[in-house]
Structures are given as C-alpha cells and as structure tokens.
PDB file of C-alpha atoms in Angstrom:
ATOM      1  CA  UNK R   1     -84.391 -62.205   0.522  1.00 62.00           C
ATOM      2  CA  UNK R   2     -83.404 -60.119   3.361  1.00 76.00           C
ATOM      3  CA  UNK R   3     -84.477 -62.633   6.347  1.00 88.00           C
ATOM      4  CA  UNK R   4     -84.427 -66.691   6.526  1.00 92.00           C
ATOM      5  CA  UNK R   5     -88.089 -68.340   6.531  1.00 93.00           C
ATOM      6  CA  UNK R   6     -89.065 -70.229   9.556  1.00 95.00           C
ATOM      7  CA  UNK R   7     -89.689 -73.081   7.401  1.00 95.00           C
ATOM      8  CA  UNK R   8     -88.677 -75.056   4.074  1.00 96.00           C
ATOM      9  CA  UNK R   9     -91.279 -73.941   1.812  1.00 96.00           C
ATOM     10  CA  UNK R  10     -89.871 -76.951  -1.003  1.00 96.00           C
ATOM     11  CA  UNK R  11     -90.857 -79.184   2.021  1.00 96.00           C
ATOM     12  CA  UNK R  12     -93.468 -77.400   2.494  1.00 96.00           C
ATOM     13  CA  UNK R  13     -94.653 -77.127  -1.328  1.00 96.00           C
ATOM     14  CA  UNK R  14     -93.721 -81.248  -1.474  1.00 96.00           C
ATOM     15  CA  UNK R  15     -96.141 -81.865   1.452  1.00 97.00           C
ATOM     16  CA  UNK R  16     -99.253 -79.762  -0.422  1.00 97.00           C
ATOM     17  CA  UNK R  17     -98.264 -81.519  -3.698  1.00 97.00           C
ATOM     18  CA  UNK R  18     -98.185 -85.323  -2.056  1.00 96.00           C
ATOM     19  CA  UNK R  19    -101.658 -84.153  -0.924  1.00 97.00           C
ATOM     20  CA  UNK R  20    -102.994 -82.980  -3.777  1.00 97.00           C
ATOM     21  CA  UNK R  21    -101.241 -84.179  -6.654  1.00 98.00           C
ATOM     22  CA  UNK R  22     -99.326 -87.325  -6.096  1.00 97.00           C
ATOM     23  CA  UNK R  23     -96.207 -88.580  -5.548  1.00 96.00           C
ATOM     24  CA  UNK R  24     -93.773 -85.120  -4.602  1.00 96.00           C
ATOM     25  CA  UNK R  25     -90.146 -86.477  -4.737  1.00 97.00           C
ATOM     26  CA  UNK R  26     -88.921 -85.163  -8.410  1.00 97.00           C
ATOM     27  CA  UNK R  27     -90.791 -81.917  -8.230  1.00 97.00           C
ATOM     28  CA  UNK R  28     -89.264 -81.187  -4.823  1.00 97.00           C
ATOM     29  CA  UNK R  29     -85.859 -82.181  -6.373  1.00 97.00           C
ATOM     30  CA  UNK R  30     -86.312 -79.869  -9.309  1.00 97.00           C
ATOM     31  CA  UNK R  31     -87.664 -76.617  -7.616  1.00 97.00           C
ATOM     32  CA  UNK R  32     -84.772 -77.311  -5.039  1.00 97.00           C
ATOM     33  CA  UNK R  33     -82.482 -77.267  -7.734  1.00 97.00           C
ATOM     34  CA  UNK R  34     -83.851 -74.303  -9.290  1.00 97.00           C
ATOM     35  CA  UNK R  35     -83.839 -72.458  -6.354  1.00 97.00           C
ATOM     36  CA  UNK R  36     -79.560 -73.327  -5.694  1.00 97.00           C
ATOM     37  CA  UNK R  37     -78.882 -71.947  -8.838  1.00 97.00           C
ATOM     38  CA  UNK R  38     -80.381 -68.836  -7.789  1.00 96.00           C
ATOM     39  CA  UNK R  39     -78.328 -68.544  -5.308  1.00 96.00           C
ATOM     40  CA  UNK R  40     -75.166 -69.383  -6.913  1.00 97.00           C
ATOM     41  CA  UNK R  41     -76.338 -67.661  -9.961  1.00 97.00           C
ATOM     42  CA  UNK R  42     -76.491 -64.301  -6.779  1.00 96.00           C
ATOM     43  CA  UNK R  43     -73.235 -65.361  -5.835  1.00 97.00           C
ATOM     44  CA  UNK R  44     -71.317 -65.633  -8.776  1.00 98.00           C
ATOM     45  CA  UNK R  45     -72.948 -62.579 -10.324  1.00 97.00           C
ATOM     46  CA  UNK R  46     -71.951 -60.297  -7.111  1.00 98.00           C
ATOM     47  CA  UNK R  47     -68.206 -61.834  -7.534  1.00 98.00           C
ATOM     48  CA  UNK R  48     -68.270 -61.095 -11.209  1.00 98.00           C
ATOM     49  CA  UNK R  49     -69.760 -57.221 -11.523  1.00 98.00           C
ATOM     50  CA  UNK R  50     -67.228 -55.769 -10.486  1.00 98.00           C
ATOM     51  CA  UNK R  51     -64.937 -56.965 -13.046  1.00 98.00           C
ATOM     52  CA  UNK R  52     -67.322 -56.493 -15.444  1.00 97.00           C
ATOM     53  CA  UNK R  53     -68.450 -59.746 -16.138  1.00 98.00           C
ATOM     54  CA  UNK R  54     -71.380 -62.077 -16.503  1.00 97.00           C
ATOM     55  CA  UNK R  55     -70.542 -65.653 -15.795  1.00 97.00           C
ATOM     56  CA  UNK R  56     -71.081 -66.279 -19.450  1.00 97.00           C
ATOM     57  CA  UNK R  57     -68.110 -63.642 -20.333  1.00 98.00           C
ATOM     58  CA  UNK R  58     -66.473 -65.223 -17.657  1.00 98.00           C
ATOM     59  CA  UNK R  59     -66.317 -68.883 -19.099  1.00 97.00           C
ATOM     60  CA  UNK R  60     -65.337 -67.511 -22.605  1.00 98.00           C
ATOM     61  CA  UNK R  61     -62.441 -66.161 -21.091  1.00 98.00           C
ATOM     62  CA  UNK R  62     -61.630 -68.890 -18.845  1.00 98.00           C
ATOM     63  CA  UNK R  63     -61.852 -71.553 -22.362  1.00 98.00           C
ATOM     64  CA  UNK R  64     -59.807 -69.058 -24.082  1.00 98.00           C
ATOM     65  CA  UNK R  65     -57.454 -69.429 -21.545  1.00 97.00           C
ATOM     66  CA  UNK R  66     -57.087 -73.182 -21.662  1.00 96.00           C
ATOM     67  CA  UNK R  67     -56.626 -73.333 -25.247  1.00 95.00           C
ATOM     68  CA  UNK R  68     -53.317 -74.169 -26.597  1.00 92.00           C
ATOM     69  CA  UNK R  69     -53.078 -70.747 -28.891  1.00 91.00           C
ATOM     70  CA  UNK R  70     -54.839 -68.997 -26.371  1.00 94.00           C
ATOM     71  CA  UNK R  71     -57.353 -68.794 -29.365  1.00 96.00           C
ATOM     72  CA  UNK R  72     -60.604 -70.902 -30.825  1.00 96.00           C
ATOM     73  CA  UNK R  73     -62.353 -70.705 -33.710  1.00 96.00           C
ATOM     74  CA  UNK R  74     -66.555 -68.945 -32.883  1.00 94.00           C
ATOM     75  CA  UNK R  75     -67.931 -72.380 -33.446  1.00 94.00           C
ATOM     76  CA  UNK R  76     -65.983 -74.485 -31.228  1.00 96.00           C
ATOM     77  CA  UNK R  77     -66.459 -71.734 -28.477  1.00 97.00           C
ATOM     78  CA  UNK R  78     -69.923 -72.484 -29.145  1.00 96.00           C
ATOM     79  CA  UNK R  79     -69.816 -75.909 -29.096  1.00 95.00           C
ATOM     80  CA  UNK R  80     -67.573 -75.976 -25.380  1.00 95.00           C
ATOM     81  CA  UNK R  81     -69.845 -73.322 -24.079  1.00 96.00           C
ATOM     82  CA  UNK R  82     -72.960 -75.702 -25.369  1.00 94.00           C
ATOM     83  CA  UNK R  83     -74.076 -72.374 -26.622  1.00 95.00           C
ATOM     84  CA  UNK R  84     -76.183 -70.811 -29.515  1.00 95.00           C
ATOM     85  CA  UNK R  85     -74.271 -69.154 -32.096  1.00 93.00           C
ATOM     86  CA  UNK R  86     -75.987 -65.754 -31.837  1.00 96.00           C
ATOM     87  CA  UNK R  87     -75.306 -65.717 -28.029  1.00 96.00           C
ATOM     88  CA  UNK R  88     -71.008 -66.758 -28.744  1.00 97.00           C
ATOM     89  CA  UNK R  89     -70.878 -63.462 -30.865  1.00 96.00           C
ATOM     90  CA  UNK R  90     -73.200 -60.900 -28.659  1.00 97.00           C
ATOM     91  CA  UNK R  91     -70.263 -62.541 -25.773  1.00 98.00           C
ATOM     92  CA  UNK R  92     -67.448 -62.145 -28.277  1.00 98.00           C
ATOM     93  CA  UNK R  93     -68.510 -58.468 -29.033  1.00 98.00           C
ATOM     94  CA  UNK R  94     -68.969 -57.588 -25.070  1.00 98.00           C
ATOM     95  CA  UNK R  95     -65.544 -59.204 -24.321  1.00 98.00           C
ATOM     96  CA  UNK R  96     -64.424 -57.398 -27.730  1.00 98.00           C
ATOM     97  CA  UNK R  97     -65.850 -53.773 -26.857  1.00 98.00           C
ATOM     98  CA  UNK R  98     -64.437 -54.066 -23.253  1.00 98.00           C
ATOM     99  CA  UNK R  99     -60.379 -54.991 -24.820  1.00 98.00           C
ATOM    100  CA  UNK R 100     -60.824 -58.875 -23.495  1.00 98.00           C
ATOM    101  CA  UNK R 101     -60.279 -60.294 -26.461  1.00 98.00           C
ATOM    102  CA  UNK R 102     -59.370 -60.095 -30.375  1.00 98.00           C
ATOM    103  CA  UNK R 103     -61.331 -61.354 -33.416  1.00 97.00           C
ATOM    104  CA  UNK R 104     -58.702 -62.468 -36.269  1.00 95.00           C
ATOM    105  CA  UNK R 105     -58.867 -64.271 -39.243  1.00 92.00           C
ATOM    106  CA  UNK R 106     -57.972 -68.107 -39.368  1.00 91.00           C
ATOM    107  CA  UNK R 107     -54.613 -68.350 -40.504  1.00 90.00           C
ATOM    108  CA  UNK R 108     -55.527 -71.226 -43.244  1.00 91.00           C
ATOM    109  CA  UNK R 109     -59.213 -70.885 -43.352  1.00 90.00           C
ATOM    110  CA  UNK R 110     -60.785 -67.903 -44.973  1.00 88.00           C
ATOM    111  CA  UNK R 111     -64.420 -68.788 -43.185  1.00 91.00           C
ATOM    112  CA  UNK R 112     -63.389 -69.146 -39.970  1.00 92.00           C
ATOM    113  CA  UNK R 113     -62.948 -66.268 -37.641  1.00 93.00           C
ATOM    114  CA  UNK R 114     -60.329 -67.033 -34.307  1.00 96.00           C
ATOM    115  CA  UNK R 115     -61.590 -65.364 -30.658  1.00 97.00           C
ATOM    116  CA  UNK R 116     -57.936 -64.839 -28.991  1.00 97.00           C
ATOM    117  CA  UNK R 117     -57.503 -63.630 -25.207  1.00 98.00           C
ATOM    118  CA  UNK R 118     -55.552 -60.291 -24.793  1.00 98.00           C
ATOM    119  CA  UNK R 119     -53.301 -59.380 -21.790  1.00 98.00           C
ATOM    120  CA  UNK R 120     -56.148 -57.272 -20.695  1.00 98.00           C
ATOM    121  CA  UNK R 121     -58.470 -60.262 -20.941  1.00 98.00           C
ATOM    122  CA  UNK R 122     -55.970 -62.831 -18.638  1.00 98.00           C
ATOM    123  CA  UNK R 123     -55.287 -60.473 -16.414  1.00 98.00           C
ATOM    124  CA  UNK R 124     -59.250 -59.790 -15.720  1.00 98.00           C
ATOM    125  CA  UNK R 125     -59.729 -63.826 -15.700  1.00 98.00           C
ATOM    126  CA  UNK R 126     -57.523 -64.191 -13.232  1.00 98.00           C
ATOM    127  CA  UNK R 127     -58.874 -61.287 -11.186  1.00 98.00           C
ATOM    128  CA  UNK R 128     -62.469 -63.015 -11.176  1.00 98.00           C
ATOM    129  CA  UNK R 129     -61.454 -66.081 -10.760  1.00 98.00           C
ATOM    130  CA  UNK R 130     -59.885 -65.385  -7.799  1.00 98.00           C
ATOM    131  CA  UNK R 131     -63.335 -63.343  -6.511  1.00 98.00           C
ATOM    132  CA  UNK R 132     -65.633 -66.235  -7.622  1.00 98.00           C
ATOM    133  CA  UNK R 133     -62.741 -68.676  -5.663  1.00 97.00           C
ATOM    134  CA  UNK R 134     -62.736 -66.556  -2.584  1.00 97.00           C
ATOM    135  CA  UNK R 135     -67.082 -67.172  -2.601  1.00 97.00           C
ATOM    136  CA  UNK R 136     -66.195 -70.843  -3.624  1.00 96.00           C
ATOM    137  CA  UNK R 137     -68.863 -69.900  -6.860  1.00 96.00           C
ATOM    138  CA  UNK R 138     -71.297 -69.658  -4.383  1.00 95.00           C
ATOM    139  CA  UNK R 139     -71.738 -73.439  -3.171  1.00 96.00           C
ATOM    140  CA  UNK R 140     -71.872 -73.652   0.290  1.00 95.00           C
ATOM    141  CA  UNK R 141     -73.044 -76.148   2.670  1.00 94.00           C
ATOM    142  CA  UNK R 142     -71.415 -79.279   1.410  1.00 95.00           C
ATOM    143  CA  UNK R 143     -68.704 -81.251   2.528  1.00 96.00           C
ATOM    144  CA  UNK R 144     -65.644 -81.835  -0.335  1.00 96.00           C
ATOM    145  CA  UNK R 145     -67.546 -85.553  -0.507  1.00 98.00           C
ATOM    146  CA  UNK R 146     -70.640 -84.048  -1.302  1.00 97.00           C
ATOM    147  CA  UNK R 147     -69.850 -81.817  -3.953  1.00 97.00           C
ATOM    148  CA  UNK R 148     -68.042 -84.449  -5.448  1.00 97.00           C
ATOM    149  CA  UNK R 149     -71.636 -86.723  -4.718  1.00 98.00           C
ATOM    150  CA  UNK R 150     -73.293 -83.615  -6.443  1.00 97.00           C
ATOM    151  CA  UNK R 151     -71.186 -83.691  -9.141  1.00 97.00           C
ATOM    152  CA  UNK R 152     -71.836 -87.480 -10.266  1.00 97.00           C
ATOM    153  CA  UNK R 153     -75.375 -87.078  -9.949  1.00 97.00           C
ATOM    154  CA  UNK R 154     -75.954 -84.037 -11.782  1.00 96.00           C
ATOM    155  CA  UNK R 155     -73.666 -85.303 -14.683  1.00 96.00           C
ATOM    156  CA  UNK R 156     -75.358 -88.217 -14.394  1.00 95.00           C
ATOM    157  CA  UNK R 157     -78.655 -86.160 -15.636  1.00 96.00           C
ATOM    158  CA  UNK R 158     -76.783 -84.155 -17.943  1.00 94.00           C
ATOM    159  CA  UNK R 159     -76.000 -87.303 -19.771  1.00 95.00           C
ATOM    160  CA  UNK R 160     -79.269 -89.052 -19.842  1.00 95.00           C
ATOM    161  CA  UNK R 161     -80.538 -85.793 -21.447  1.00 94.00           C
ATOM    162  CA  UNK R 162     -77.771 -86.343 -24.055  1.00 93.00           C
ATOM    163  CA  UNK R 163     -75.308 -83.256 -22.980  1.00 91.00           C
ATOM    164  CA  UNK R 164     -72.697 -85.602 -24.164  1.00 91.00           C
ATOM    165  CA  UNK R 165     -71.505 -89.439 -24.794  1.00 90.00           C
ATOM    166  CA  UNK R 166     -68.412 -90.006 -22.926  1.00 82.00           C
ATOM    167  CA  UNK R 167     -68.424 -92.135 -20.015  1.00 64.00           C
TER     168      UNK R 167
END
C-alpha cells in the first residue's frame, strides 16, 4: 500500500457487519489479525530476502541451532515447526541446495535421517536474525507490556484449538 487510508476500514467493515449481519466483535478481531500478519509477514520477508531466506528456512535454522547436536531427526523438525512432512523436506532440500545444512544418517537408527546446521548455515542465522531484530520481526506499535498482553492471548487461542497441552 503506498499511502495510509483516511479511515479504519476493519472499523469500518465491523460497523457494515453490526448493521447487516449481527454482532461484529470476533470478525473484526480476526480480519485485524489477518491483516498484522501481513504486515509482519512484509516485514520479515523484506529482512529475510536478502539472505536468502523465507521465514520458514529461517526457523529451521534457528531450531537447528538450539539443538544440543546442532542436529534433529526430519520428524521432530516437523513436529517443532508444527509442520507437514512434505513441507520439512522441500525446506530441508532449499536449506540443503543453498550449503545451510547436511542430511546424515542416524548414528543408531537406520530409518531416521539427521538435518545438521553447517558453518555456512550459523553464520547466515545469525546474519538474519540480526536483520529481522533490527525490524523487531515487524511488530510495531506496542509497548513491551503489550506484546507480552499479545502474547498470552494469542497462546491462549492456540491452546484452545489444541496447538499443545502444557500450561
């Protein structure tokens, strides 16, 4: 969008749908929600190209990074990422292609194939994590309290929709 509108159309769409509809409050929650990520989604995609990374490249390499071994098996990069399989290995074979990371076989497990981080691959994490840092991933607007506030509540969704089952 190259110019601000002189108006909230979500407030705007809220007001038509209380008229019309019915009650406006989650569907003006929702679309506003939708339209943040959007903008992070800009954000955090401008901070990332030119590294040569999507987000989702991005995350692999930052779990990689946390794990002990600097390596995880596919599946439980899949399972972290809350990820299909299919889209772990077209991610593993981008990051793979571009030197990011290794494939190699599980040391006691013959079916298992390890996804390890290569110099390359920290050394480009750290790079983009200090561009998506330096946009603060694109959430502006909010106080420290408030992103903490916005934290709770969307984890609070998360978990009513059965993300996960720690408290």
């Amino acid at each position: 969008m190259d110019r601000p509108l002189p108006f909230d159309p979500i407030a705007r769409a809220a007001e038509l749908w209380e008229e019309h509809i019915g009650p406006s409050t989650t569907m003006a929650a929702v679309t506003g929600i939708m339209r943040v990520q959007q903008i992070i989604q800009s954000a955090v995609d401008t901070a990332l190209k030119p590294h040569g990374l999507t987000f989702a490249r991005y995350e692999a390499l930052v779990l990689l990074t946390f794990a002990r071994r600097s390596s995880l098996p596919m599946r439980v990069m899949g399972e972290r990422l809350q990820l299909h399989p299919t889209s772990v290995t077209n991610i593993v074979d981008r990051l793979e292609r571009d030197g990011l990371v290794v494939r190699r076989a599980h040391p006691t497990d013959r079916r298992t194939t390890l996804v390890e981080i290569t110099e390359d691959g920290r050394l480009r994490r750290k790079q983009a994590t200090t561009a998506v840092n330096e946009i603060d991933f694109g959430l502006h607007g909010l106080t420290h309290r408030q992103t903490e506030q916005l934290i709770d509540l969307l984890t609070r969704v998360r978990k009513a929709e059965g993300d996960f089952t720690e408290s």
